[in-house]
Amino acid sequence: MADNCIFCKIACGEIPSNKVYEDDEVLAFHDIHPVAPVHFMLIPKLHLASLMETEDSHAGLLGKMLLLAPRLAKQQGLEKGFRTVINTGKGGGQEVFHLHIHVMGGGHIPPMVRRD
Ligand code: AMP
Ligand code: ZN
């Protein structure tokens, strides 16, 4: 657990969250400021600041998170699909430096890139 990491505190239950899924390695919870009708995040319980800090030894954990995303999305009613976003580092707009996968859907999801 990293000092002063809000997602580590959520992972260990010190800060409450609206949980979607939990096991020994992974937690999923609803985003406090949703940008879509369904918006939750998948995090590893292990503190990894971002994708930049991942190593080969994390392949299993990362694979597990990606496999969980569609399963949990379907459970949340996103049978038609969803968007996943992983912001990485300051250059990627990351604000909470504990790796997380955003899963968003429901309603209208606009194209990622506007083509004028
Ligand atoms: P990012 O910009 O990818 O680092 O996203 C961080 C996300 O964490 C934002 O969408 C926030 O709304 C969300 N967030 C921050 N604090 C909490 C919290 N206590 N519970 C749930 N979501 C949070
Ligand atoms: Zn952390």
mmCIF file of C-alpha atoms and ligand atoms in Angstrom:
data_model
loop_
_atom_site.group_PDB
_atom_site.id
_atom_site.type_symbol
_atom_site.label_atom_id
_atom_site.label_comp_id
_atom_site.label_asym_id
_atom_site.label_seq_id
_atom_site.Cartn_x
_atom_site.Cartn_y
_atom_site.Cartn_z
ATOM 1 C CA MET A 1 0.000 0.000 0.000
ATOM 2 C CA ALA A 2 1.385 3.384 -1.000
ATOM 3 C CA ASP A 3 1.167 6.322 1.409
ATOM 4 C CA ASN A 4 -1.586 8.800 0.622
ATOM 5 C CA CYS A 5 -2.918 6.820 -2.323
ATOM 6 C CA ILE A 6 -6.694 7.181 -2.386
ATOM 7 C CA PHE A 7 -7.216 3.994 -4.416
ATOM 8 C CA CYS A 8 -5.018 1.951 -2.033
ATOM 9 C CA LYS A 9 -7.244 3.269 0.764
ATOM 10 C CA ILE A 10 -10.346 2.246 -1.200
ATOM 11 C CA ALA A 11 -8.779 -1.174 -1.949
ATOM 12 C CA CYS A 12 -8.199 -1.893 1.753
ATOM 13 C CA GLY A 13 -11.594 -0.535 2.807
ATOM 14 C CA GLU A 14 -10.261 2.505 4.661
ATOM 15 C CA ILE A 15 -12.282 4.737 2.309
ATOM 16 C CA PRO A 16 -15.722 3.447 1.282
ATOM 17 C CA SER A 17 -16.656 2.845 -2.331
ATOM 18 C CA ASN A 18 -19.687 1.704 -4.263
ATOM 19 C CA LYS A 19 -18.364 -1.742 -5.186
ATOM 20 C CA VAL A 20 -19.079 -3.578 -8.405
ATOM 21 C CA TYR A 21 -16.721 -6.548 -7.868
ATOM 22 C CA GLU A 22 -13.975 -7.659 -5.504
ATOM 23 C CA ASP A 23 -11.538 -10.545 -5.194
ATOM 24 C CA ASP A 24 -8.051 -10.985 -3.691
ATOM 25 C CA GLU A 25 -6.319 -9.079 -6.472
ATOM 26 C CA VAL A 26 -8.816 -6.735 -8.053
ATOM 27 C CA LEU A 27 -11.535 -4.274 -7.062
ATOM 28 C CA ALA A 28 -14.130 -2.572 -9.246
ATOM 29 C CA PHE A 29 -16.164 0.392 -8.010
ATOM 30 C CA HIS A 30 -18.326 3.165 -9.421
ATOM 31 C CA ASP A 31 -16.637 6.451 -10.284
ATOM 32 C CA ILE A 32 -17.597 9.228 -7.887
ATOM 33 C CA HIS A 33 -17.977 11.647 -10.835
ATOM 34 C CA PRO A 34 -19.514 9.500 -13.593
ATOM 35 C CA VAL A 35 -19.259 10.746 -17.165
ATOM 36 C CA ALA A 36 -21.735 8.164 -18.488
ATOM 37 C CA PRO A 37 -24.847 6.455 -17.067
ATOM 38 C CA VAL A 38 -22.579 3.545 -16.081
ATOM 39 C CA HIS A 39 -19.013 4.442 -15.137
ATOM 40 C CA PHE A 40 -16.909 2.207 -12.956
ATOM 41 C CA MET A 41 -13.232 1.548 -12.497
ATOM 42 C CA LEU A 42 -11.203 -1.613 -12.239
ATOM 43 C CA ILE A 43 -8.079 -1.412 -10.107
ATOM 44 C CA PRO A 44 -5.440 -3.884 -8.977
ATOM 45 C CA LYS A 45 -5.178 -4.056 -5.177
ATOM 46 C CA LEU A 46 -1.419 -3.935 -5.684
ATOM 47 C CA HIS A 47 -0.228 -0.343 -5.913
ATOM 48 C CA LEU A 48 1.014 0.299 -9.425
ATOM 49 C CA ALA A 49 1.136 4.023 -10.157
ATOM 50 C CA SER A 50 0.289 3.658 -13.846
ATOM 51 C CA LEU A 51 0.777 1.437 -16.887
ATOM 52 C CA MET A 52 4.278 2.969 -17.083
ATOM 53 C CA GLU A 53 5.248 1.081 -13.921
ATOM 54 C CA THR A 54 4.072 -2.337 -15.095
ATOM 55 C CA GLU A 55 6.493 -5.190 -15.776
ATOM 56 C CA ASP A 56 6.310 -8.638 -17.363
ATOM 57 C CA SER A 57 5.458 -10.096 -13.961
ATOM 58 C CA HIS A 58 2.162 -8.156 -14.026
ATOM 59 C CA ALA A 59 0.941 -9.789 -17.237
ATOM 60 C CA GLY A 60 -1.439 -12.143 -15.434
ATOM 61 C CA LEU A 61 -2.956 -9.371 -13.338
ATOM 62 C CA LEU A 62 -3.402 -7.056 -16.317
ATOM 63 C CA GLY A 63 -4.920 -9.856 -18.381
ATOM 64 C CA LYS A 64 -7.320 -10.675 -15.576
ATOM 65 C CA MET A 65 -8.458 -7.031 -15.394
ATOM 66 C CA LEU A 66 -9.074 -6.871 -19.141
ATOM 67 C CA LEU A 67 -11.036 -10.120 -19.038
ATOM 68 C CA LEU A 68 -13.122 -8.851 -16.131
ATOM 69 C CA ALA A 69 -14.042 -5.598 -17.902
ATOM 70 C CA PRO A 70 -16.586 -7.102 -20.349
ATOM 71 C CA ARG A 71 -17.957 -9.501 -17.747
ATOM 72 C CA LEU A 72 -18.628 -6.715 -15.254
ATOM 73 C CA ALA A 73 -19.837 -4.346 -17.979
ATOM 74 C CA LYS A 74 -22.478 -6.907 -18.990
ATOM 75 C CA GLN A 75 -23.517 -7.323 -15.356
ATOM 76 C CA GLN A 76 -23.989 -3.542 -15.227
ATOM 77 C CA GLY A 77 -26.296 -3.651 -18.246
ATOM 78 C CA LEU A 78 -23.799 -2.704 -20.942
ATOM 79 C CA GLU A 79 -24.587 -5.638 -23.263
ATOM 80 C CA LYS A 80 -24.347 -3.363 -26.300
ATOM 81 C CA GLY A 81 -20.791 -2.313 -25.513
ATOM 82 C CA PHE A 82 -18.732 0.094 -23.513
ATOM 83 C CA ARG A 83 -15.655 2.298 -23.622
ATOM 84 C CA THR A 84 -12.480 1.539 -21.692
ATOM 85 C CA VAL A 85 -9.954 4.265 -20.914
ATOM 86 C CA ILE A 86 -6.607 4.038 -19.147
ATOM 87 C CA ASN A 87 -5.054 7.445 -18.560
ATOM 88 C CA THR A 88 -1.310 7.069 -18.129
ATOM 89 C CA GLY A 89 0.913 9.673 -16.533
ATOM 90 C CA LYS A 90 0.542 13.432 -16.509
ATOM 91 C CA GLY A 91 0.904 13.400 -20.290
ATOM 92 C CA GLY A 92 -2.146 11.115 -20.486
ATOM 93 C CA GLY A 93 -4.298 13.216 -18.169
ATOM 94 C CA GLN A 94 -4.026 10.800 -15.234
ATOM 95 C CA GLU A 95 -5.146 12.351 -11.940
ATOM 96 C CA VAL A 96 -5.098 9.417 -9.525
ATOM 97 C CA PHE A 97 -1.732 7.673 -9.644
ATOM 98 C CA HIS A 98 -2.902 4.129 -8.977
ATOM 99 C CA LEU A 99 -3.512 2.187 -12.188
ATOM 100 C CA HIS A 100 -7.185 2.006 -13.144
ATOM 101 C CA ILE A 101 -9.288 1.041 -16.130
ATOM 102 C CA HIS A 102 -12.353 3.220 -16.646
ATOM 103 C CA VAL A 103 -15.362 1.325 -18.005
ATOM 104 C CA MET A 104 -18.103 3.616 -19.335
ATOM 105 C CA GLY A 105 -21.323 3.082 -21.219
ATOM 106 C CA GLY A 106 -25.059 3.489 -21.488
ATOM 107 C CA GLY A 107 -26.618 6.429 -23.256
ATOM 108 C CA HIS A 108 -24.725 8.109 -26.077
ATOM 109 C CA ILE A 109 -20.992 7.530 -26.209
ATOM 110 C CA PRO A 110 -19.553 9.965 -28.756
ATOM 111 C CA PRO A 111 -16.634 9.083 -31.036
ATOM 112 C CA MET A 112 -13.283 9.470 -29.278
ATOM 113 C CA VAL A 113 -11.794 11.673 -31.943
ATOM 114 C CA ARG A 114 -13.785 14.375 -33.700
ATOM 115 C CA ARG A 115 -13.237 14.459 -37.418
ATOM 116 C CA ASP A 116 -14.335 17.833 -38.844
HETATM 117 P P1 AMP B 1 -7.963 9.570 -13.921
HETATM 118 O O1 AMP B 1 -8.125 10.947 -14.471
HETATM 119 O O2 AMP B 1 -7.937 8.529 -14.995
HETATM 120 O O3 AMP B 1 -6.794 9.470 -12.975
HETATM 121 O O4 AMP B 1 -9.297 9.265 -13.155
HETATM 122 C C1 AMP B 1 -9.460 9.320 -11.780
HETATM 123 C C2 AMP B 1 -10.910 9.047 -11.526
HETATM 124 O O5 AMP B 1 -11.061 8.718 -10.167
HETATM 125 C C3 AMP B 1 -11.827 10.235 -11.808
HETATM 126 O O6 AMP B 1 -12.784 9.864 -12.805
HETATM 127 C C4 AMP B 1 -12.490 10.500 -10.449
HETATM 128 O O7 AMP B 1 -13.839 10.877 -10.568
HETATM 129 C C5 AMP B 1 -12.325 9.168 -9.752
HETATM 130 N N1 AMP B 1 -12.301 9.217 -8.294
HETATM 131 C C6 AMP B 1 -11.525 10.000 -7.502
HETATM 132 N N2 AMP B 1 -11.775 9.763 -6.209
HETATM 133 C C7 AMP B 1 -12.708 8.781 -6.166
HETATM 134 C C8 AMP B 1 -13.383 8.090 -5.122
HETATM 135 N N3 AMP B 1 -13.142 8.351 -3.818
HETATM 136 N N4 AMP B 1 -14.312 7.163 -5.456
HETATM 137 C C9 AMP B 1 -14.573 6.887 -6.736
HETATM 138 N N5 AMP B 1 -13.965 7.489 -7.778
HETATM 139 C C10 AMP B 1 -13.060 8.445 -7.505
HETATM 140 ZN ZN ZN B 2 -2.326 2.931 -4.603
#
